[in-house]
Amino acid sequence: MAEGTAVAVGAGVDVNTAGNPTEIAMAYLQVEKTDGDMANLNLGELDLTTDEFILDEVDIHIQANLEDDLVKEALKTGVDLRQYSKQVEAELQRIEQASIKDYIKESQNIALLHNQITACDSILERMEGMLSGFQSDLSSISSEIQTLQQQSVSMNVRLKNRQAVRSHLSQLVDELVVPGAMISTVMESPVTEQEFLEQLHELNNKINFAKELSFRETLACSDIQDIVDRLKLKAVSKIREFILQKIYSFRKPMTNYQIPQNTLLKYRFFYQFLLANERTVAKEIRDEYVDTMSKIYYSYFKSYSGRLLKVQYEEVADKDDLMGVEDTAKKGFFSKPSLKSRNTIFTLGQRGAILSPAELEGPILVPHTAQRGDSRYPYETLFRSQHYALLDNGCREYLFLSDFFMVAGNSALDLFNSIMGKTLSMFLKSMSTYVSDCYDSIAVFLCIHIILRFRAITAKRNIPALDKYWEAVLELLWPRFELILEMNIHSIRNTDPQKLGVLDTRPHYITRRYAEFSSAIVSINQTFPNERTNTLLGQLQVEVENFVLKMAAEFPSRRDQLIFLINNYDMMLGVLMERAADDSKEVEGFQQLLLARTQEFIEEILSPPFGGMIAFVKEAEALMEKGQLDRLKNEEARITQLVRGFSSTWKQSVESMSQDVMRSFTNFKNGTSIIQGALTQLIQYYHGFHKILNQPTFRSLAVRSELINLHHLMVEVKKHKPNF
């Protein structure tokens, strides 16, 4: 329908007024005819017979027409173009007539389509009006929504402001209001109840808040100030009475003060409340606690130390119990009796166990129990018990002070010293008195190492309260230990060998004292090495070595001198190796001395039975090195005597030598080692004798056939080695 309308409009017919379908159809026919005339006009323009046609353009049109598919088809079939043109024109007229008939046939439908389009136009016009109304309505709604949004934002801001003000005012009111439960609890409840403690926290918060508001000059603060002050005074009064009662309970005899201390720690906030709100009362409580605990500790440790001294060994070393003093030394008539065995003060024995962790931190001694059992202890055991009690109580007290009185650093140390200072001074005074008259160097050295270990324990616990005391004790003990050690060094240096009684090749008691003492000090010193101790031990070792040489010089024969030296070196080395490390300076020094003297003794005991052969071997080896062995060519008689003498007497000589060695040395193991060394050295000499006689200079000697086979000699010698 739209197409028909367009055609009608193109033909100049008013479709709005042409209501007759026949008129509309005739308009279409007019348009079709016009199109046919236009087609004829185009064919006329392409007439090739026209004289005015430009040749160049003709060529172009011809070329373009030749490209047409229909023209190509006509040319291929050989059709006459003029005839074909007329045929086409007739076909077009026929089609035109058919088209006109179709238009006339559909004229009713075309008119109906026209009417429908007109109805649609009216409907669309009404729709356009409605949409315009909607658009204006939406515009007004958008402005209303924007207004509502602005109102909502404004209301939201006002709401937030009101909520913020409400929260601040609510908090202010909550902090200012003193509830009745707080008043009744503070006024009536015992301080030990949990509810009192909770209300005390709340009261403290209100007091702090009231102070803060007073600085801001808040008027509401004055409304509650009076009741808060009265509650504070009541709480301070009840807390003061409670804490003082606990402190006074410490003073009761046989009271375990750690129990009320633990109770006070549960209510540590009480002192914090006093310190914040009533410093005068807080100072009163602190001073009362310091005074009470200072007296308690002083009384306890004074009594405990006095009772400990009653279970100390009655026999103690004095200034005459030194390493270089002879056992037979006589004392004056009025002098006190000497130790039953002076060697015990130089022997560590089981005393070193006091440094083991189990005993070092073990339970303290109970003096009255020890007295009932008639037990006695060395000084270092009493010292350990006394100072472990001090360490344990001191650490506990320092932690309590830091926690309850809320002090730290120098303030905590000052408070601790105000409580324990009198007790520590008493300890130092009594220790100074004891040390000034002490000559038991092992006891003093054990005490030094007890203090070193206790100092490490307090450092591990992070308790600095006793550090200065430990240093003060060490300043007392170290000089005394060095003095006793120097006295022993001088006693050995000044010893007169001729005053020590009958000479004996067995180990001397002075060297045994040194060995026991040195091994004790070295073994203790390994844990906490001290250079001063090592220096003094080195001086003592030099004096002992000189003493051994002086004693050996008293023997008339070199053989007895060597036996004495070897016995003493071996004894000292054995004792040292039981406790000291194998690579210690003392062990290495005596090992070298023992080896040198043992080698010399082997040469000494081989000389009587085999001296001739040994001298010949040494002489011949020296000449062999110089290439002058021919100088012994005329020594056949000497060589013959040596060969036959060795063959006939070596077994008896070895047996006699073995028995003599075993009788001479107290240590069978050492004697066995010396015999083995001597036999090994003998085989080496005889092997050298073989080598010399195998030289060209002596190959012609008939006595060579009498030499003992070296392998056979080794087998026989093994039979003479003692087994222990």
XYZ file of C-alpha atoms in Angstrom, residues 11-684:
674
model
C 1.914 11.040 -10.711
C 0.586 14.279 -9.236
C -2.651 12.817 -7.792
C -3.800 13.930 -4.319
C -4.244 10.668 -2.490
C -6.090 12.369 0.330
C -8.918 13.547 -2.018
C -8.942 10.673 -4.470
C -11.339 8.342 -2.908
C -12.205 6.491 -6.127
C -10.110 3.373 -6.628
C -10.329 3.775 -10.431
C -8.732 7.198 -10.243
C -5.885 5.846 -8.186
C -5.364 3.012 -10.687
C -5.301 5.471 -13.604
C -2.646 7.419 -11.762
C -0.488 4.289 -11.630
C -0.978 3.698 -15.355
C 0.163 7.233 -16.101
C 3.311 6.626 -14.133
C 3.999 3.394 -16.037
C 3.596 5.149 -19.370
C 5.956 7.866 -18.341
C 8.529 5.187 -17.452
C 8.082 3.643 -20.936
C 8.658 6.981 -22.650
C 11.807 7.410 -20.611
C 12.972 4.011 -21.801
C 12.344 4.938 -25.395
C 14.173 8.168 -24.832
C 17.218 6.242 -23.602
C 17.165 3.985 -26.633
C 16.986 7.054 -28.839
C 20.047 8.445 -27.216
C 21.902 5.271 -28.080
C 20.938 5.356 -31.801
C 24.132 4.590 -33.724
C 22.931 6.265 -36.912
C 22.931 9.716 -35.445
C 25.431 11.921 -37.210
C 26.136 14.069 -34.213
C 27.461 11.152 -32.073
C 31.078 11.597 -31.251
C 33.194 8.701 -32.372
C 35.159 8.434 -29.171
C 32.058 8.204 -27.075
C 30.648 5.650 -29.496
C 33.626 3.451 -28.896
C 33.133 3.716 -25.154
C 29.390 2.861 -25.402
C 30.075 0.030 -27.780
C 32.694 -1.390 -25.437
C 30.335 -1.051 -22.449
C 27.435 -2.691 -24.334
C 29.634 -5.511 -25.478
C 30.254 -6.334 -21.842
C 26.511 -6.786 -21.242
C 25.510 -10.418 -20.765
C 22.457 -10.148 -23.000
C 24.491 -8.549 -25.789
C 27.130 -11.256 -25.426
C 24.421 -13.904 -25.656
C 22.850 -12.234 -28.714
C 26.199 -11.956 -30.459
C 26.939 -15.613 -29.819
C 23.603 -16.738 -31.270
C 23.827 -14.309 -34.190
C 20.523 -12.523 -33.469
C 19.611 -9.355 -35.378
C 19.751 -6.558 -32.888
C 17.056 -4.447 -34.503
C 14.695 -7.319 -34.624
C 15.605 -8.212 -31.057
C 14.966 -4.597 -29.981
C 11.498 -4.598 -31.393
C 10.792 -7.921 -29.756
C 11.862 -6.501 -26.407
C 9.709 -3.425 -26.891
C 6.670 -5.579 -27.606
C 7.363 -7.636 -24.532
C 7.510 -4.487 -22.446
C 4.137 -3.268 -23.756
C 2.590 -6.620 -22.977
C 3.952 -6.512 -19.442
C 2.690 -2.932 -19.052
C -0.843 -3.922 -19.986
C -0.717 -6.831 -17.525
C 0.523 -4.496 -14.797
C -2.329 -2.041 -15.405
C -4.815 -4.840 -15.054
C -3.216 -5.906 -11.753
C -3.434 -2.382 -10.375
C -7.108 -2.106 -11.355
C -7.785 -5.499 -9.784
C -6.176 -4.447 -6.465
C -7.760 -0.961 -6.362
C -10.095 -1.935 -3.484
C -7.188 -3.129 -1.345
C -5.225 0.002 -2.110
C -8.112 2.215 -0.943
C -8.500 0.125 2.215
C -4.779 0.489 2.896
C -5.101 4.229 2.474
C -7.917 4.399 5.041
C -5.948 2.285 7.525
C -2.900 4.513 7.207
C -5.099 7.548 7.878
C -6.498 5.869 11.065
C -2.987 5.018 12.226
C -1.933 8.606 11.768
C -4.721 9.789 14.087
C -3.844 7.158 16.713
C -0.165 8.088 16.603
C -1.124 11.742 17.005
C -3.058 10.918 20.180
C -0.142 8.818 21.456
C 2.191 11.713 20.862
C -0.043 13.925 23.018
C -0.139 11.341 25.792
C 3.668 10.930 25.747
C 4.144 14.664 25.909
C 1.959 14.677 29.036
C 3.984 11.851 30.543
C 7.189 13.725 29.841
C 5.994 16.807 31.671
C 4.778 14.671 34.603
C 8.163 12.917 34.846
C 9.949 16.244 34.837
C 7.945 17.391 37.826
C 8.505 14.038 39.635
C 12.315 14.301 39.129
C 12.384 17.708 40.753
C 10.315 16.378 43.665
C 12.735 13.408 44.111
C 15.711 15.775 44.163
C 13.986 17.857 46.821
C 13.287 14.738 48.892
C 16.912 13.608 48.543
C 18.169 16.923 49.842
C 15.773 16.714 52.760
C 16.969 13.136 53.513
C 20.662 14.148 53.561
C 19.862 17.039 55.868
C 17.885 14.793 58.209
C 20.706 12.185 58.213
C 23.259 14.811 59.234
C 21.009 16.048 62.010
C 20.494 12.448 63.185
C 24.233 11.759 63.325
C 24.856 14.953 65.220
C 22.149 14.085 67.717
C 23.545 10.532 68.135
C 27.068 11.889 68.709
C 25.795 14.354 71.256
C 23.712 11.630 72.863
C 26.737 9.239 73.189
C 28.886 11.946 74.759
C 26.138 13.053 77.065
C 25.299 9.445 77.937
C 28.925 8.680 78.778
C 29.215 11.893 80.745
C 26.052 11.112 82.688
C 27.161 7.492 83.307
C 30.526 8.683 84.581
C 28.992 11.346 86.769
C 26.196 9.305 88.290
C 27.167 7.454 91.491
C 24.895 4.399 91.680
C 23.474 3.232 94.954
C 25.139 -0.201 94.565
C 28.549 1.459 94.633
C 27.732 3.447 97.737
C 26.414 0.428 99.648
C 29.282 -1.829 98.584
C 32.063 0.626 99.451
C 30.462 1.526 102.759
C 29.388 -1.911 103.966
C 31.096 -4.806 102.097
C 34.388 -6.324 103.340
C 37.414 -5.421 101.232
C 38.114 -9.085 100.467
C 34.928 -9.538 98.466
C 35.171 -9.459 94.687
C 32.267 -7.000 94.470
C 34.196 -4.477 96.586
C 37.187 -4.743 94.272
C 35.010 -4.201 91.205
C 33.262 -1.182 92.728
C 36.650 0.188 93.800
C 37.744 0.119 90.152
C 34.590 2.002 89.201
C 35.106 4.523 91.997
C 38.672 5.095 90.868
C 37.445 5.763 87.323
C 34.859 8.280 88.618
C 37.485 10.060 90.712
C 39.791 10.370 87.705
C 36.887 11.525 85.523
C 35.846 14.117 88.089
C 39.432 15.446 88.171
C 39.445 15.697 84.399
C 36.104 17.570 84.377
C 37.292 19.923 87.089
C 40.115 21.035 84.845
C 37.525 21.807 82.147
C 35.409 23.701 84.685
C 32.372 21.474 84.080
C 29.546 22.624 86.357
C 28.057 19.142 86.702
C 31.242 18.002 88.457
C 30.368 19.933 91.601
C 27.142 17.939 91.983
C 28.986 14.651 92.656
C 32.266 15.891 94.160
C 31.104 15.647 97.746
C 29.815 12.077 97.582
C 32.855 10.890 95.582
C 35.211 12.381 98.174
C 33.356 10.686 101.022
C 33.435 7.329 99.247
C 37.164 7.771 98.588
C 37.890 8.459 102.251
C 35.886 5.428 103.310
C 37.647 3.167 100.797
C 41.080 4.481 101.817
C 40.289 3.837 105.488
C 39.149 0.253 104.884
C 42.091 -0.545 102.584
C 44.624 0.912 105.042
C 43.235 -1.161 107.885
C 43.263 -4.342 105.768
C 46.845 -3.987 104.493
C 48.261 -3.012 107.899
C 46.626 -6.066 109.460
C 48.335 -8.270 106.867
C 51.686 -6.602 107.523
C 51.294 -6.962 111.293
C 50.521 -10.666 110.811
C 54.104 -11.093 109.505
C 55.395 -10.367 112.991
C 53.752 -13.341 114.658
C 56.253 -16.074 115.618
C 56.511 -19.099 113.308
C 54.506 -17.292 110.618
C 55.117 -18.167 106.993
C 55.122 -14.610 105.670
C 54.840 -15.808 102.059
C 51.149 -16.651 102.608
C 50.048 -13.092 103.530
C 52.330 -11.801 100.773
C 50.424 -13.895 98.255
C 47.172 -12.543 99.696
C 48.389 -8.980 99.234
C 49.303 -9.714 95.619
C 45.671 -10.696 94.970
C 44.685 -7.179 96.082
C 47.561 -5.263 94.498
C 45.027 -2.731 93.165
C 44.461 -1.531 96.746
C 47.951 -0.019 96.888
C 47.540 1.383 93.384
C 44.321 3.099 94.550
C 46.089 4.541 97.595
C 49.042 5.734 95.540
C 46.727 7.527 93.124
C 44.354 9.056 95.660
C 46.063 9.212 99.084
C 49.871 9.224 98.839
C 50.303 9.847 102.555
C 48.583 6.586 103.437
C 50.453 4.771 100.650
C 53.782 5.986 102.089
C 52.717 4.934 105.575
C 51.942 1.402 104.379
C 55.175 1.185 102.394
C 57.296 2.360 105.341
C 55.524 -0.042 107.682
C 56.146 -2.943 105.294
C 59.832 -2.044 104.879
C 60.375 -1.784 108.627
C 58.554 -5.047 109.358
C 60.216 -7.149 106.642
C 63.670 -5.731 107.375
C 63.411 -6.907 110.979
C 61.947 -10.279 109.987
C 64.693 -11.059 107.468
C 67.440 -9.895 109.797
C 66.114 -11.950 112.697
C 65.540 -15.045 110.563
C 68.929 -15.083 108.850
C 70.831 -14.185 112.013
C 69.239 -17.087 113.851
C 69.650 -19.457 110.898
C 73.332 -18.562 110.374
C 74.095 -19.045 114.070
C 72.467 -22.473 114.098
C 74.294 -23.531 110.946
C 77.689 -22.836 112.533
C 76.820 -25.354 115.269
C 76.807 -28.204 112.748
C 80.189 -27.301 111.174
C 83.135 -29.672 111.452
C 85.012 -29.070 114.681
C 88.380 -29.707 113.046
C 89.311 -26.872 110.721
C 92.578 -25.949 109.068
C 94.813 -23.325 110.648
C 97.870 -21.390 109.530
C 100.166 -24.368 110.174
C 98.175 -26.719 107.934
C 100.073 -25.930 104.754
C 101.215 -28.080 101.870
C 104.930 -27.869 102.674
C 104.635 -28.581 106.384
C 106.011 -31.966 107.418
C 103.698 -34.434 109.113
C 106.109 -34.865 112.020
C 106.120 -31.144 112.889
C 105.657 -30.593 116.588
C 103.538 -27.883 118.121
C 103.834 -25.982 121.352
C 102.227 -27.064 124.587
C 99.438 -24.509 124.426
C 98.710 -24.853 120.712
C 95.532 -26.617 119.626
C 95.864 -30.148 118.252
C 96.496 -30.502 114.550
C 94.198 -32.192 112.080
C 94.106 -35.947 112.330
C 95.115 -36.063 108.675
C 96.494 -32.904 107.144
C 96.017 -34.374 103.667
C 92.202 -34.029 103.947
C 92.329 -30.240 103.538
C 94.033 -30.701 100.157
C 91.663 -33.406 98.898
C 88.388 -32.621 97.142
C 86.739 -36.031 97.617
C 82.954 -35.664 97.631
C 83.085 -31.980 98.499
C 82.890 -31.051 94.816
C 79.373 -32.516 94.587
C 78.120 -29.318 96.223
C 78.449 -27.660 92.777
C 76.201 -30.169 91.010
C 72.777 -28.742 90.023
C 70.980 -31.241 92.256
C 72.825 -30.155 95.414
C 73.392 -26.529 94.447
C 69.642 -25.875 94.255
C 68.634 -28.580 96.710
C 66.728 -28.021 99.962
C 68.506 -25.975 102.600
C 69.868 -27.597 105.744
C 67.657 -27.742 108.821
C 70.103 -27.176 111.714
C 68.096 -28.748 114.557
C 67.515 -31.868 112.450
C 71.250 -32.118 111.745
C 72.016 -31.658 115.437
C 69.663 -34.440 116.453
C 71.377 -36.729 113.948
C 74.813 -35.564 115.150
C 75.687 -34.638 111.546
C 78.569 -32.328 110.721
C 79.264 -30.482 107.480
C 82.162 -28.585 105.891
C 81.928 -24.821 105.680
C 81.038 -24.728 101.964
C 77.901 -26.814 102.623
C 76.733 -24.364 105.276
C 77.659 -21.481 102.986
C 75.602 -22.980 100.152
C 72.564 -23.518 102.354
C 72.753 -20.024 103.818
C 73.127 -18.283 100.452
C 70.559 -20.404 98.667
C 68.057 -19.337 101.312
C 69.147 -15.748 100.676
C 68.825 -16.198 96.911
C 65.388 -17.774 97.122
C 63.985 -15.213 99.564
C 65.702 -12.310 97.817
C 64.282 -13.208 94.396
C 60.808 -13.691 95.835
C 60.971 -10.397 97.741
C 62.202 -8.441 94.712
C 59.374 -9.783 92.566
C 56.823 -8.980 95.280
C 58.091 -5.412 95.644
C 58.057 -4.849 91.892
C 54.555 -6.226 91.568
C 52.784 -4.895 94.660
C 54.482 -1.508 95.047
C 54.731 -1.004 91.266
C 58.419 -0.089 91.176
C 61.095 -0.916 88.637
C 64.736 -0.194 87.883
C 66.659 1.808 90.491
C 63.488 2.440 92.505
C 62.973 -1.295 92.930
C 66.646 -1.794 93.891
C 66.487 1.008 96.456
C 63.334 -0.436 98.014
C 64.896 -3.916 98.073
C 68.070 -2.614 99.736
C 66.043 -0.765 102.360
C 64.541 -4.140 103.342
C 67.490 -6.520 102.853
C 70.373 -4.109 103.428
C 70.736 -4.852 107.138
C 70.683 -8.610 106.505
C 73.252 -8.399 103.711
C 75.560 -6.282 105.872
C 75.298 -8.880 108.635
C 76.206 -11.606 106.119
C 79.249 -9.710 104.878
C 80.438 -8.952 108.411
C 80.194 -12.562 109.606
C 81.816 -13.804 106.401
C 84.663 -11.329 106.751
C 85.278 -12.599 110.281
C 85.328 -16.216 109.129
C 87.470 -15.634 106.045
C 90.113 -13.708 107.962
C 90.896 -16.866 109.949
C 90.252 -19.478 107.256
C 93.087 -21.571 105.798
C 90.985 -24.149 103.946
C 91.660 -23.035 100.363
C 89.341 -25.653 98.808
C 86.446 -24.462 100.985
C 87.074 -20.855 99.952
C 87.354 -21.822 96.280
C 84.126 -23.832 96.448
C 82.392 -20.837 98.037
C 83.644 -18.660 95.172
C 82.156 -21.018 92.611
C 78.918 -21.319 94.558
C 78.588 -17.537 94.322
C 79.435 -17.580 90.599
C 76.687 -20.124 89.962
C 74.160 -18.298 92.146
C 74.954 -15.109 90.258
C 74.227 -16.923 86.999
C 70.907 -18.175 88.417
C 69.774 -14.670 89.404
C 70.809 -13.365 85.985
C 68.760 -16.122 84.329
C 65.771 -15.144 86.495
C 66.371 -11.498 85.540
C 66.712 -10.457 89.200
C 69.406 -7.757 89.595
C 68.737 -7.169 93.290
C 71.658 -9.281 94.603
C 74.279 -8.401 91.979
C 76.163 -5.964 94.215
C 76.102 -8.417 97.099
C 77.589 -11.190 94.959
C 80.387 -8.835 93.919
C 81.053 -7.883 97.540
C 81.304 -11.553 98.558
C 83.700 -12.318 95.703
C 85.835 -9.341 96.733
C 86.168 -10.984 100.146
C 86.830 -14.536 98.938
C 89.206 -14.061 96.006
C 91.970 -12.254 97.962
C 91.748 -14.829 100.746
C 92.029 -17.731 98.324
C 95.036 -16.136 96.650
C 96.647 -15.481 100.039
C 96.226 -19.128 101.151
C 97.603 -20.335 97.823
C 100.615 -18.050 98.133
C 101.202 -19.319 101.682
C 101.271 -22.887 100.352
C 103.667 -21.851 97.581
C 106.023 -20.287 100.133
C 105.757 -23.333 102.396
C 106.922 -25.619 99.579
C 109.629 -23.199 98.500
C 111.013 -23.015 102.030
C 110.870 -26.760 102.720
C 114.189 -28.313 103.836
C 114.455 -31.882 102.443
C 116.786 -32.907 105.261
C 114.050 -32.209 107.828
C 111.466 -34.440 106.163
C 112.563 -37.687 107.735
C 113.880 -40.918 106.159
C 114.444 -40.900 102.405
C 112.103 -43.146 100.447
C 111.748 -43.664 96.690
C 107.980 -43.959 97.002
C 105.780 -40.889 96.235
C 106.262 -38.147 98.795
C 103.286 -36.963 100.869
C 103.936 -33.340 99.859
C 103.681 -34.202 96.164
C 100.503 -36.158 96.908
C 99.075 -33.130 98.672
C 99.918 -31.026 95.641
C 98.425 -33.556 93.214
C 95.163 -33.785 95.156
C 94.951 -30.024 95.609
C 95.870 -29.137 92.039
C 93.408 -31.661 90.550
C 90.681 -30.303 92.841
C 91.264 -26.676 91.843
C 91.642 -27.486 88.117
C 88.459 -29.578 88.031
C 86.444 -26.853 89.814
C 87.971 -24.089 87.703
C 87.019 -25.747 84.401
C 83.416 -24.509 84.590
C 84.253 -20.853 85.289
C 87.910 -20.431 84.195
C 89.856 -17.756 86.008
C 93.217 -16.494 84.822
C 94.395 -15.508 88.317
C 93.827 -19.071 89.498
C 95.743 -20.520 86.548
C 98.675 -18.178 87.241
C 98.891 -19.198 90.896
C 98.592 -22.896 90.011
C 101.451 -22.423 87.540
C 103.628 -20.934 90.305
C 102.682 -23.788 92.644
C 103.581 -26.367 89.976
C 107.020 -24.798 89.474
C 107.709 -24.931 93.215
C 106.584 -28.562 93.433
C 108.817 -29.542 90.504
C 111.751 -27.817 92.205
C 110.889 -29.560 95.473
C 110.859 -32.974 93.769
C 114.253 -32.272 92.214
C 115.635 -31.165 95.609
C 114.339 -34.321 97.242
C 115.764 -36.494 94.457
C 119.159 -34.880 94.908
C 119.268 -36.308 98.436
C 119.598 -39.869 97.041
C 123.206 -40.982 96.480
C 122.659 -42.972 93.247
C 121.207 -41.729 89.984
C 119.090 -44.865 89.766
C 117.321 -44.104 93.082
C 116.940 -40.475 92.030
C 115.176 -41.541 88.829
C 112.946 -44.012 90.676
C 111.905 -41.264 93.100
C 111.225 -38.808 90.275
C 109.257 -41.349 88.208
C 107.166 -42.484 91.189
C 106.267 -38.906 92.097
C 105.590 -37.762 88.522
C 103.463 -40.837 87.878
C 101.483 -40.376 91.079
C 100.822 -36.678 90.384
C 99.873 -37.396 86.790
C 97.472 -40.174 87.821
C 95.714 -38.001 90.414
C 95.466 -35.065 88.012
C 94.012 -37.155 85.198
C 91.207 -38.390 87.445
C 89.697 -34.887 87.591
C 91.482 -32.550 85.185
C 91.165 -32.591 81.406
C 93.801 -34.497 79.450
C 94.854 -31.326 77.619
C 95.295 -29.216 80.776
C 98.621 -27.480 81.275
C 99.403 -29.430 84.457
C 98.764 -32.836 82.835
C 100.863 -32.045 79.772
C 103.740 -30.737 81.897
C 103.999 -33.868 84.061
C 103.575 -36.168 81.055
C 106.664 -34.623 79.467
C 108.634 -34.879 82.709
C 107.587 -38.499 83.243
C 108.497 -39.481 79.677
C 111.946 -37.896 79.911
C 112.806 -39.491 83.267
C 111.412 -42.884 82.186
C 113.624 -42.912 79.104
C 116.637 -42.013 81.209
C 115.799 -44.768 83.718
C 115.523 -47.356 80.926
C 119.042 -46.467 79.813
C 120.143 -46.670 83.439
C 118.799 -50.205 84.028
C 120.054 -51.530 80.675
C 123.566 -50.282 81.324
C 124.789 -52.854 83.934
C 123.960 -56.063 82.044
C 124.169 -54.774 78.462
C 126.306 -51.671 78.775
C 129.208 -53.078 76.720
C 127.009 -53.922 73.733
C 125.160 -50.591 73.981
C 128.425 -48.634 74.095
C 129.752 -50.575 71.074
C 126.550 -49.982 69.068
C 126.578 -46.239 69.793
C 130.291 -45.997 68.952
C 129.925 -47.993 65.748
C 126.850 -46.051 64.576
C 128.704 -42.785 65.109
C 131.662 -44.069 63.017
C 129.293 -45.372 60.312
C 127.814 -41.902 59.920
C 131.327 -40.559 59.396
C 132.353 -43.473 57.118
C 135.106 -44.556 59.527
C 133.838 -47.994 60.560
C 137.173 -49.564 59.520
C 138.694 -48.120 62.684
C 136.957 -51.007 64.568
C 138.404 -53.697 62.302
C 140.792 -54.863 65.024
C 138.021 -55.199 67.669
C 137.335 -58.879 66.939
C 138.060 -60.007 70.506
C 135.742 -57.360 71.912
C 132.970 -58.274 69.487
C 133.351 -61.989 70.233
C 133.091 -61.321 73.959
C 129.967 -59.181 73.450
C 128.204 -61.771 71.248
C 128.905 -64.712 73.526
C 128.261 -62.722 76.714
C 124.827 -61.572 75.500
C 123.856 -65.061 74.360
C 124.726 -66.625 77.668
C 123.349 -64.039 80.114
C 120.496 -62.090 78.478
C 117.684 -64.247 79.903
C 118.933 -64.021 83.486
C 119.625 -60.301 83.075
C 116.123 -59.615 81.716
C 114.486 -61.611 84.504
C 116.541 -59.842 87.194
C 115.824 -56.456 85.625
C 112.069 -57.136 85.548
C 111.955 -58.142 89.194
C 114.024 -55.133 90.216
C 111.723 -52.728 88.314
C 108.545 -54.199 89.790
C 109.994 -53.827 93.288
C 111.054 -50.233 92.683
C 107.722 -48.730 91.507
C 104.569 -48.514 93.547
C 102.395 -48.340 90.453
C 102.477 -51.819 88.860
C 101.060 -50.428 85.655
C 103.861 -47.906 85.482
C 106.419 -50.625 86.282
C 105.040 -52.826 83.527
C 105.253 -49.936 81.083
C 108.900 -49.345 82.064
C 109.776 -53.028 81.600
C 108.145 -53.083 78.194
C 110.034 -49.949 77.241
C 113.299 -51.432 78.459
C 112.788 -54.678 76.515
C 111.829 -52.772 73.386
C 114.928 -50.632 73.726
C 117.056 -53.774 74.259
C 115.709 -55.315 71.021
C 116.465 -52.116 69.157
